[in-house]
PDB file of C-alpha atoms and ligand atoms in Angstrom:
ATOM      1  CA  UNK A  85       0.000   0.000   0.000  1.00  0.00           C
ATOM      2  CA  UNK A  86       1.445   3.332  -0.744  1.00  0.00           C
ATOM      3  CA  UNK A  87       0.543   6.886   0.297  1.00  0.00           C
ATOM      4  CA  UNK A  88      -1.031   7.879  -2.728  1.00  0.00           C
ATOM      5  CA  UNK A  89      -2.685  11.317  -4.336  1.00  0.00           C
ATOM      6  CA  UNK A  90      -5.168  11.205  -6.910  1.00  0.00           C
ATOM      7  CA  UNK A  91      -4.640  14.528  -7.858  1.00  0.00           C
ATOM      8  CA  UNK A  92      -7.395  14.722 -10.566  1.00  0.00           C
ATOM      9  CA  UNK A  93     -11.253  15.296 -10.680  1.00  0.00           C
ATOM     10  CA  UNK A  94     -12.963  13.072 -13.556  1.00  0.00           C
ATOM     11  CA  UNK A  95     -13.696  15.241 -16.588  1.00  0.00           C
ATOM     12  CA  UNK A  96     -17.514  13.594 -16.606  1.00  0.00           C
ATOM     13  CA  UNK A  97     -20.291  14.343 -14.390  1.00  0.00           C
ATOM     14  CA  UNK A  98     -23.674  12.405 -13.937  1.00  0.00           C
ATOM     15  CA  UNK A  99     -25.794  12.150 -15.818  1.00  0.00           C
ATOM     16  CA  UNK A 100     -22.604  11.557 -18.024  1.00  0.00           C
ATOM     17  CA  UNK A 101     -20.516   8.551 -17.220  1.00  0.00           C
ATOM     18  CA  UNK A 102     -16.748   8.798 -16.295  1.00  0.00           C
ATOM     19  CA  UNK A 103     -16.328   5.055 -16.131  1.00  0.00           C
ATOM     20  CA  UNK A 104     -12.775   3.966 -18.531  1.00  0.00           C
ATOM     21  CA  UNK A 105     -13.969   1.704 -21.689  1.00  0.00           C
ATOM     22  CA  UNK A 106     -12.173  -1.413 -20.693  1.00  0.00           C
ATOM     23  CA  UNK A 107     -12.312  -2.685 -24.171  1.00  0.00           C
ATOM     24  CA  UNK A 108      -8.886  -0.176 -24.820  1.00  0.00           C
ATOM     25  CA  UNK A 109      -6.893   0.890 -21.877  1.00  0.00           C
ATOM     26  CA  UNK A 110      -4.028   3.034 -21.234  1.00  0.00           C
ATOM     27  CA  UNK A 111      -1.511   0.726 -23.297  1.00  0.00           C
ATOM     28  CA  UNK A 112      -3.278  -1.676 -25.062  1.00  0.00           C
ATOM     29  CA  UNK A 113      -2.854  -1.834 -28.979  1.00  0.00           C
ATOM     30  CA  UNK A 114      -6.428  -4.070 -29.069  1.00  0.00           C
ATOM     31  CA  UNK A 115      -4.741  -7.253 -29.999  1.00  0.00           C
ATOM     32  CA  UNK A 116      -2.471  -5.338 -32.097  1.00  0.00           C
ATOM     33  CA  UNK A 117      -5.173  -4.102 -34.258  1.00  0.00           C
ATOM     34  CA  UNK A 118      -4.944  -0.106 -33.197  1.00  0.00           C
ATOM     35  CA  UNK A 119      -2.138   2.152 -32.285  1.00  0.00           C
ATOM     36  CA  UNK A 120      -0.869   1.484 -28.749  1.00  0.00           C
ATOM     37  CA  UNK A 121      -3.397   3.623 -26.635  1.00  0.00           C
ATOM     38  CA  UNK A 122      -2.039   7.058 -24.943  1.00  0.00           C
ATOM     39  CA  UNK A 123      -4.878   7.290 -23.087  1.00  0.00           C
ATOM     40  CA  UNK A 124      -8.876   6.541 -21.480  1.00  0.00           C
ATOM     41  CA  UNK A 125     -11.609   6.519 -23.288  1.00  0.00           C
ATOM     42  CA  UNK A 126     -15.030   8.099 -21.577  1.00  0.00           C
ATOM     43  CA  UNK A 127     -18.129   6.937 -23.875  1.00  0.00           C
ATOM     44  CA  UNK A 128     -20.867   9.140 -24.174  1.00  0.00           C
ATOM     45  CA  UNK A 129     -23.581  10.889 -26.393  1.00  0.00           C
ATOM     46  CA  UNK A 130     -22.025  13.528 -28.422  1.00  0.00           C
ATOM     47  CA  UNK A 131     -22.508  16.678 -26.599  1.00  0.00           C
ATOM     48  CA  UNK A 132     -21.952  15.337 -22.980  1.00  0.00           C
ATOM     49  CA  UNK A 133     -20.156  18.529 -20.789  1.00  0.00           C
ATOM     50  CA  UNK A 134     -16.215  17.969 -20.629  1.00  0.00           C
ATOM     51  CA  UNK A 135     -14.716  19.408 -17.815  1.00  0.00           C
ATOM     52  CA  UNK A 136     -11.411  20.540 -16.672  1.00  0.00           C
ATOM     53  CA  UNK A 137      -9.651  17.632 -14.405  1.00  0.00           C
ATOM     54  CA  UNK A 138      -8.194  20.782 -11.953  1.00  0.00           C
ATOM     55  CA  UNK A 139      -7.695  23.991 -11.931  1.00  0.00           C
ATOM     56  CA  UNK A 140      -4.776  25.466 -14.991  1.00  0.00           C
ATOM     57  CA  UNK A 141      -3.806  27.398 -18.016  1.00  0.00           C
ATOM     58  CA  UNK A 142      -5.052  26.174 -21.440  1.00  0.00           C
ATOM     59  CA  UNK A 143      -2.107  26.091 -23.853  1.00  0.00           C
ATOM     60  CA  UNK A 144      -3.742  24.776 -26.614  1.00  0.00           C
ATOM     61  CA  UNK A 145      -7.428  25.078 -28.112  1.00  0.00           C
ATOM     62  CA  UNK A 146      -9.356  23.858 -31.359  1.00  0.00           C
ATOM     63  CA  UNK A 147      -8.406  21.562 -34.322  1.00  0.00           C
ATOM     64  CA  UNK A 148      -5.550  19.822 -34.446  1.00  0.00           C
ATOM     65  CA  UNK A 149      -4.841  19.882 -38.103  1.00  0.00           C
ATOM     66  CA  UNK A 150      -1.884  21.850 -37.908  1.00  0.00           C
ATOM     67  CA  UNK A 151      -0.721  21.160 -34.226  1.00  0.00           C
ATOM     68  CA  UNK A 152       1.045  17.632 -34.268  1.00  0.00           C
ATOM     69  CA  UNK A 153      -0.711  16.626 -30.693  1.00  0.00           C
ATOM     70  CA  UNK A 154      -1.071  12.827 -31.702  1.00  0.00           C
ATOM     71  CA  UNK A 155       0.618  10.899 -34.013  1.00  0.00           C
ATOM     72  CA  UNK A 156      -0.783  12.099 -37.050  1.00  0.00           C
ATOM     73  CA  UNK A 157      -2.216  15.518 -38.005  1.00  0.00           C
ATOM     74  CA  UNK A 158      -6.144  15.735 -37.298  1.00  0.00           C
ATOM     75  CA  UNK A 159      -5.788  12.262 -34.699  1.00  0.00           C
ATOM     76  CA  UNK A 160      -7.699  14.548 -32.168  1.00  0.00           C
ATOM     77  CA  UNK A 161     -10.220  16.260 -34.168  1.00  0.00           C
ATOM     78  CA  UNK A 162     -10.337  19.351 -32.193  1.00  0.00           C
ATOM     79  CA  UNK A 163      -9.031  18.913 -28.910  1.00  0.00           C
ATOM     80  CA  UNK A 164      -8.283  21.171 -25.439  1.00  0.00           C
ATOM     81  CA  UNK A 165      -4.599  20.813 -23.366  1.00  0.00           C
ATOM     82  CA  UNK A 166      -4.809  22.175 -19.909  1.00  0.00           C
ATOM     83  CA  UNK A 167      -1.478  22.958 -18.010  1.00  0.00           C
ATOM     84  CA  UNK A 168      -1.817  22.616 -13.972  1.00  0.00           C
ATOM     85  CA  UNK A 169      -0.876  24.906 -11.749  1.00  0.00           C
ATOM     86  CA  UNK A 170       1.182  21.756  -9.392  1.00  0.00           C
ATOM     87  CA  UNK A 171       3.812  19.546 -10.333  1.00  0.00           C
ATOM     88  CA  UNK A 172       4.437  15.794  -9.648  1.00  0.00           C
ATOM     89  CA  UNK A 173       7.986  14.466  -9.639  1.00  0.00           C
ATOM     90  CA  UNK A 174       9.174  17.793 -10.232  1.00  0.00           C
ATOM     91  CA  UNK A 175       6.872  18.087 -13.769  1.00  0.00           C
ATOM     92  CA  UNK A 176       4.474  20.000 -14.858  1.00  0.00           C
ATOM     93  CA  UNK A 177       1.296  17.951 -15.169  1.00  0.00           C
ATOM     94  CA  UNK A 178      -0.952  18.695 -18.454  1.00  0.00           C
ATOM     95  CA  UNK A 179      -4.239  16.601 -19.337  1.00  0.00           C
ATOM     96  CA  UNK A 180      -5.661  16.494 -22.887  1.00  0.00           C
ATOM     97  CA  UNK A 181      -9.078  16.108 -23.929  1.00  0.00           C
ATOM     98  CA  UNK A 182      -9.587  14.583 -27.610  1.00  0.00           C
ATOM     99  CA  UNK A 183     -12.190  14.030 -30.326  1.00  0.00           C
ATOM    100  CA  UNK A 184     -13.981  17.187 -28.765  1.00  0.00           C
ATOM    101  CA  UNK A 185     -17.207  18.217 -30.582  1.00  0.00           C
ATOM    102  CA  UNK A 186     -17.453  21.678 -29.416  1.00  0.00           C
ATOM    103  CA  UNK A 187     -14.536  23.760 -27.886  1.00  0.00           C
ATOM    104  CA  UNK A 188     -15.635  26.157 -25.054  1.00  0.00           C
ATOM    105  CA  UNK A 189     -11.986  28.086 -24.042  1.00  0.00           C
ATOM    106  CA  UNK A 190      -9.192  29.422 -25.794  1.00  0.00           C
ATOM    107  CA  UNK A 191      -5.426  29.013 -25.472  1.00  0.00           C
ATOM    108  CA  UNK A 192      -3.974  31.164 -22.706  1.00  0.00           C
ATOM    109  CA  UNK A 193      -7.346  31.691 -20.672  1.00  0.00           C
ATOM    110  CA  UNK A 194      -7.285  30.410 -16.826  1.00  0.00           C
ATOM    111  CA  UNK A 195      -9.967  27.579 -16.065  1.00  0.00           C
ATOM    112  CA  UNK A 196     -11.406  26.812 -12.794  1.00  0.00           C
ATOM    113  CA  UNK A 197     -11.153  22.723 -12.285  1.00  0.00           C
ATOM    114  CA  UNK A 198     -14.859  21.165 -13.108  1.00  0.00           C
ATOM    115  CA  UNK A 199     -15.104  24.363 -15.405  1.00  0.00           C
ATOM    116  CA  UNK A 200     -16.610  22.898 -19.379  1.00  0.00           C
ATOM    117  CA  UNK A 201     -14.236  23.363 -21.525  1.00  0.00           C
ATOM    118  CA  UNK A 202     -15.836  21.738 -24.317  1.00  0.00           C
ATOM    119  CA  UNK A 203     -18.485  19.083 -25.256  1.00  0.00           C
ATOM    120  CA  UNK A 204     -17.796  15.197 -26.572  1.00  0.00           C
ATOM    121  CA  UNK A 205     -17.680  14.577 -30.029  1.00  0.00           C
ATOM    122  CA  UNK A 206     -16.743  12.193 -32.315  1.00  0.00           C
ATOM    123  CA  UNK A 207     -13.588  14.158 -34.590  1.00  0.00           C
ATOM    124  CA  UNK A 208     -10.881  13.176 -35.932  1.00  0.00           C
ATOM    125  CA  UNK A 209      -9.523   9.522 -35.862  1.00  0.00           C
ATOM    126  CA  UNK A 210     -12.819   7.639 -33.608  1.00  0.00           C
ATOM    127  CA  UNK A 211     -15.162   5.254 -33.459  1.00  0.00           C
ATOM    128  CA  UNK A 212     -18.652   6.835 -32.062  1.00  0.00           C
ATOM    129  CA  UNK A 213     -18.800   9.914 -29.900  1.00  0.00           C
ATOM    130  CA  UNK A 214     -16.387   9.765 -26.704  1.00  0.00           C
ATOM    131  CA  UNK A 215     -14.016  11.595 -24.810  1.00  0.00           C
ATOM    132  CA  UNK A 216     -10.145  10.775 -25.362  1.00  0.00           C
ATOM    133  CA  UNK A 217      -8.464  11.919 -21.878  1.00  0.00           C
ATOM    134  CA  UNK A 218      -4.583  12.006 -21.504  1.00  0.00           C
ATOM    135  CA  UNK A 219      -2.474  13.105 -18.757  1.00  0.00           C
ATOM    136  CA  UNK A 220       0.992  14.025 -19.783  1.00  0.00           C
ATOM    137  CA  UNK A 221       4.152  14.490 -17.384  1.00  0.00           C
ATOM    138  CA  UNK A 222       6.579  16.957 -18.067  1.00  0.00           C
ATOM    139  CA  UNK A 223       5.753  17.606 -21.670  1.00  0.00           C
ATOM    140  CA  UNK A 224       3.173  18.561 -24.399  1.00  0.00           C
ATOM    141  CA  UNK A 225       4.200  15.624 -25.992  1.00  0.00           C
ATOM    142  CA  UNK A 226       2.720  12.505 -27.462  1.00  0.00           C
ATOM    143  CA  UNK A 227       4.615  10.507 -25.717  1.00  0.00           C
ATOM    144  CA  UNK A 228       4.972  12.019 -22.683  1.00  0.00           C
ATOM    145  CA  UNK A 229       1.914   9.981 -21.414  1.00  0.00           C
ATOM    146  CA  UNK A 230       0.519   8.822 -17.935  1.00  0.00           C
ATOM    147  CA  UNK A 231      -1.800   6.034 -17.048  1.00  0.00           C
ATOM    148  CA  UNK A 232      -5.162   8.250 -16.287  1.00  0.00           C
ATOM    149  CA  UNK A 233      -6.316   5.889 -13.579  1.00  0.00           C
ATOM    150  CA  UNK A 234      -3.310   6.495 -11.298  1.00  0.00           C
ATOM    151  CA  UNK A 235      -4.565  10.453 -11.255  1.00  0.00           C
ATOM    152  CA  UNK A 236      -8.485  10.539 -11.507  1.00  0.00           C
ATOM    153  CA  UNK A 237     -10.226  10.622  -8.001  1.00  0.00           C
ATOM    154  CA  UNK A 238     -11.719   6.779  -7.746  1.00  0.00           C
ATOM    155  CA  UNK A 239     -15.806   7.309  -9.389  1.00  0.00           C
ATOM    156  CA  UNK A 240     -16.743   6.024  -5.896  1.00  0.00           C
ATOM    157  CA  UNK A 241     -15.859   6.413  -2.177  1.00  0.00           C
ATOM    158  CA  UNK A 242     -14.769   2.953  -1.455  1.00  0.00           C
ATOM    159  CA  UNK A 243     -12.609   2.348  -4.384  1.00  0.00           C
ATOM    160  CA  UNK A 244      -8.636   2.265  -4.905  1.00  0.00           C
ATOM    161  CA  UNK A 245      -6.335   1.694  -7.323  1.00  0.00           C
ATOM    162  CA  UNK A 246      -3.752  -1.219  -8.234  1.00  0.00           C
ATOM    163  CA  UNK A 247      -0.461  -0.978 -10.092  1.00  0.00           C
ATOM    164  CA  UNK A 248       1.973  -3.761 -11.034  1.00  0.00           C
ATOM    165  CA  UNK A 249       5.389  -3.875 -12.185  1.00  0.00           C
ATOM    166  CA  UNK A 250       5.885  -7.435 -14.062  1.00  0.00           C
ATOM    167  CA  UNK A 251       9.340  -8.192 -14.893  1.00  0.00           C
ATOM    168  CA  UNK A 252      11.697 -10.412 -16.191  1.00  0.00           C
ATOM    169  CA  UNK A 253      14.313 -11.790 -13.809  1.00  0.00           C
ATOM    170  CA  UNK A 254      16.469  -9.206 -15.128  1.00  0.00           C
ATOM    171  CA  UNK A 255      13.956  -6.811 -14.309  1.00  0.00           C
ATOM    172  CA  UNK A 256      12.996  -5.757 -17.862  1.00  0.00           C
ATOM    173  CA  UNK A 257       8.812  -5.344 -18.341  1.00  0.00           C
ATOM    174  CA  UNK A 258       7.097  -8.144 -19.410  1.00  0.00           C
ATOM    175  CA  UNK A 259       4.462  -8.197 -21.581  1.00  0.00           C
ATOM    176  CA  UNK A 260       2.128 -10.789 -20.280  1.00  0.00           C
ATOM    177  CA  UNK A 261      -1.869 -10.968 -21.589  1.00  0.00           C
ATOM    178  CA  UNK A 262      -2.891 -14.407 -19.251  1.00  0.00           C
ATOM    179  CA  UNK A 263      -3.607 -12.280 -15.448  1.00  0.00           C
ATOM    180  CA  UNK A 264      -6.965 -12.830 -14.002  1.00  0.00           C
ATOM    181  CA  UNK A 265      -7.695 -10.228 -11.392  1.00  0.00           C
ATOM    182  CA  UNK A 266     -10.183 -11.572  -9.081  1.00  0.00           C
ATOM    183  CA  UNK A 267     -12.251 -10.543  -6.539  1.00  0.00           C
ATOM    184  CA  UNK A 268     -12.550 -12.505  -3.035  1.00  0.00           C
ATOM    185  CA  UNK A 269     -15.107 -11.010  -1.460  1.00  0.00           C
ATOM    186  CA  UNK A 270     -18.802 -11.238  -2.140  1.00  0.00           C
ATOM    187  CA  UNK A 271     -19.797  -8.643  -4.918  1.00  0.00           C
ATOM    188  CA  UNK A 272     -16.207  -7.785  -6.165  1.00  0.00           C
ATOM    189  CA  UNK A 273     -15.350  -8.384  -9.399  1.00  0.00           C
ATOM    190  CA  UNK A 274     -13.123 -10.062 -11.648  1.00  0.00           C
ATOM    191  CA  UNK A 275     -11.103  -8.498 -14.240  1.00  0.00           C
ATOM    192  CA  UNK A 276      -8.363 -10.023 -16.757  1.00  0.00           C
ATOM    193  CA  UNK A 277      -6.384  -6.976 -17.844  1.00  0.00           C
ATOM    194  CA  UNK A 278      -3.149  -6.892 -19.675  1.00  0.00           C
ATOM    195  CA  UNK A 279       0.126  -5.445 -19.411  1.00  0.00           C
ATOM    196  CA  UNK A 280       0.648  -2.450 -21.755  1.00  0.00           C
ATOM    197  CA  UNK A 281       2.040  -2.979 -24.904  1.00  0.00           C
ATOM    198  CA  UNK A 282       5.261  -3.818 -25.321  1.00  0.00           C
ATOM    199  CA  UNK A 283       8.462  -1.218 -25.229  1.00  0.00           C
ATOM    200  CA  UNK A 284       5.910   1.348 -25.609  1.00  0.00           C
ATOM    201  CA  UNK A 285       5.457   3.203 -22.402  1.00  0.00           C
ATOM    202  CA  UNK A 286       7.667   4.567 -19.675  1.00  0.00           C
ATOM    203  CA  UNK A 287       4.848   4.217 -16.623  1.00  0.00           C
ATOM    204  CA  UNK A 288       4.722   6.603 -13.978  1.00  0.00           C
ATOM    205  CA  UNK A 289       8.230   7.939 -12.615  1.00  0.00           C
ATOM    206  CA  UNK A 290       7.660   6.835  -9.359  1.00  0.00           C
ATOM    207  CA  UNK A 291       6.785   3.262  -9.752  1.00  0.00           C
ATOM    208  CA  UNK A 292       7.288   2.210 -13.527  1.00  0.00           C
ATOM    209  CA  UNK A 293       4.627   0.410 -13.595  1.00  0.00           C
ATOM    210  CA  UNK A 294       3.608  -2.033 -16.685  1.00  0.00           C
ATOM    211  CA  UNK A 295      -0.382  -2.339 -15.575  1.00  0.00           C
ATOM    212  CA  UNK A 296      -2.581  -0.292 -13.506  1.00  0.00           C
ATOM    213  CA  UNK A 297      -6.360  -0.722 -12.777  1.00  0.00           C
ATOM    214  CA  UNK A 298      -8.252   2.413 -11.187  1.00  0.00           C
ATOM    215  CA  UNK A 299     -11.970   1.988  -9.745  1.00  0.00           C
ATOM    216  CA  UNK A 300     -11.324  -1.234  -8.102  1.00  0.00           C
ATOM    217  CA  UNK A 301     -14.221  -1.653  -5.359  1.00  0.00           C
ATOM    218  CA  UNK A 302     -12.032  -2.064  -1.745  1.00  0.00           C
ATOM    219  CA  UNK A 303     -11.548  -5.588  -0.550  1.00  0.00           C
ATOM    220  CA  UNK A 304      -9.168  -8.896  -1.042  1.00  0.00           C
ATOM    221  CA  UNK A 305      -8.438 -10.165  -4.660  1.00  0.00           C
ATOM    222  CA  UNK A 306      -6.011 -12.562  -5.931  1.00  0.00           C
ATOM    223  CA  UNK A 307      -4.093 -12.198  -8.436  1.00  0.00           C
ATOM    224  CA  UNK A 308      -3.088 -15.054 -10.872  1.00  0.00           C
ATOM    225  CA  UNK A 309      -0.602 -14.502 -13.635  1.00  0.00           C
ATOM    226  CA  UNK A 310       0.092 -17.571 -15.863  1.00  0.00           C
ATOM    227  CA  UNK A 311       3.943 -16.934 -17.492  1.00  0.00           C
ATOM    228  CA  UNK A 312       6.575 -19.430 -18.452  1.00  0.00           C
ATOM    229  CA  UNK A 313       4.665 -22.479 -18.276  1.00  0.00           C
ATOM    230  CA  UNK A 314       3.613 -22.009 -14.377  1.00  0.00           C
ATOM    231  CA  UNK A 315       0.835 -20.077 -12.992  1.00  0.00           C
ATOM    232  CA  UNK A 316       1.698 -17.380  -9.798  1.00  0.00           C
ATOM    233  CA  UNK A 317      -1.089 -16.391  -7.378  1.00  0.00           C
ATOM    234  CA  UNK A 318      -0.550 -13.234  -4.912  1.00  0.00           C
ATOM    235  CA  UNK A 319      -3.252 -12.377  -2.816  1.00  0.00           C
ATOM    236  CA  UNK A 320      -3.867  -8.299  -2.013  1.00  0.00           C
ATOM    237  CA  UNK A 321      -6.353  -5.683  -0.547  1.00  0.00           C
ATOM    238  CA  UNK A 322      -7.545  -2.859  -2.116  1.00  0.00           C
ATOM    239  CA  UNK A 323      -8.626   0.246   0.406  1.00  0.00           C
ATOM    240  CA  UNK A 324     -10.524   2.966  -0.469  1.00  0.00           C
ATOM    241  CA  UNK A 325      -8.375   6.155  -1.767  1.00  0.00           C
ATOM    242  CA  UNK A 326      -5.301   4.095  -1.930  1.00  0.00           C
ATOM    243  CA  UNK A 327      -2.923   2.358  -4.104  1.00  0.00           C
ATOM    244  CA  UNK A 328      -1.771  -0.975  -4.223  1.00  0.00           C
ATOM    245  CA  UNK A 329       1.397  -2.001  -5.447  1.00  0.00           C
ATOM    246  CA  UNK A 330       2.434  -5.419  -6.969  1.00  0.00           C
ATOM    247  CA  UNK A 331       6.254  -6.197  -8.093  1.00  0.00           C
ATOM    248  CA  UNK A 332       6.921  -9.532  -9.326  1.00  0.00           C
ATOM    249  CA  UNK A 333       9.918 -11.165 -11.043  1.00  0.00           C
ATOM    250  CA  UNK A 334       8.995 -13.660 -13.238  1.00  0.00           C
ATOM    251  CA  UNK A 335      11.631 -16.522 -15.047  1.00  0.00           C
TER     252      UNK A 335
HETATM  253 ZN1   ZN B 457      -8.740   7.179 -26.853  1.00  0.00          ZN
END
């Protein structure tokens, strides 16, 4: 368990949903069928309110076209970048909101955080109306990304987060796609995530992690990884507001 700050409101508000598609995380390239993903997908009717994660600076505003904020021009559609006014490891945090249908701010103007800044949309490179949210560390850069669910508030008061670091015994990531995530107590669930994608991102300075899950209702899971031939079980808690860390060395 680690002392832990969530730093970051969620950019939806009921009646809108801020729950993370879990169909394409932070990391996944969807079976290798879509660019590794640099950030969380929010699903909702074109025209939900998008709000600012905290309080900042806007430092960019509108279509992307001509700004290279993905990795090709017009990958955003129109899209806001918010600059914080607090730093994490010494960085400036930024978040990025993508495939925006309407833009409400412009690029130097001060935003309040839960202030709209625009409304969801479906632009630029995306299937059906839904808001892209990045955070990026240090940079305004594409690659610069964080895993959102180690910075959004939990949606719920009893819910935490869990982050593992899955090596090699030479303590290189691993990519590994067989973990079952399940809950032990009655009305948890059970997830089977995956590690991001190989070589492709960095994880969070402070813990370099290669899989994180946000939202997890509090209470004991086990974890079971199959790798190598052999299957490794670790049992852990989840508390509300906190984060739980898992390093393993695997063969
Ligand atoms: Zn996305």
């Amino acid at each position: 368990m680690l002392p832990w700050r969530f730093p970051l409101r969620r950019p939806i508000a009921p009646p809108g949903s801020s729950a993370i598609a879990p169909t394409y995380p932070f990391g996944s390239d969807y079976h290798g069928l879509r660019p590794v993903h640099h950030g969380a997908d929010m699903e909702n009717p074109r025209g939900t309110p998008v709000l600012a994660a905290a309080a900042g600076v806007v430092v960019f505003a509108g279509a992307d076209q001509h700004a290279l904020l993905g990795p090709t021009p017009n990958f955003y559609g129109q899209a806001v970048v918010l600059r914080h006014d607090f730093a994490v490891a010494g960085q400036p945090v930024l978040t990025l909101y993508g495939h925006l249908d309407t833009v409400a701010v412009q690029a130097g103007q001060t935003v309040a955080a839960g202030a709209v800044i625009g409304t969801v949309g479906s632009r630029g490179v995306a299937i059906g109306p839904h808001l892209h949210f990045e955070v990026r560390l240090g940079t305004n850069a594409y690659d610069a990304v964080q895993n959102p669910v180690l910075w959004l508030q939990p949606s719920a008061a009893g819910e935490g987060a869990l982050a593992m670091r899955l090596t090699d015994a030479a303590g290189q990531p691993r990519h590994l796609t067989d973990i079952v995530v399940r809950g032990l107590d009655a009305g948890l669930p059970t997830l089977y995530p995956q590690t991001y994608a190989p070589a492709a991102l960095p994880g969070d300075p402070r813990l370099h992690e290669n899989l994180a899950l946000g939202s997890l209702p509090a209470g004991r899971y086990e974890v079971e990884i199959t790798c190598c031939g052999r299957l490794f079980r670790r049992q852990i808690v989840i508390q509300p507001y906190r984060l739980t860390f898992v390093r393993l060395a695997l063969p």
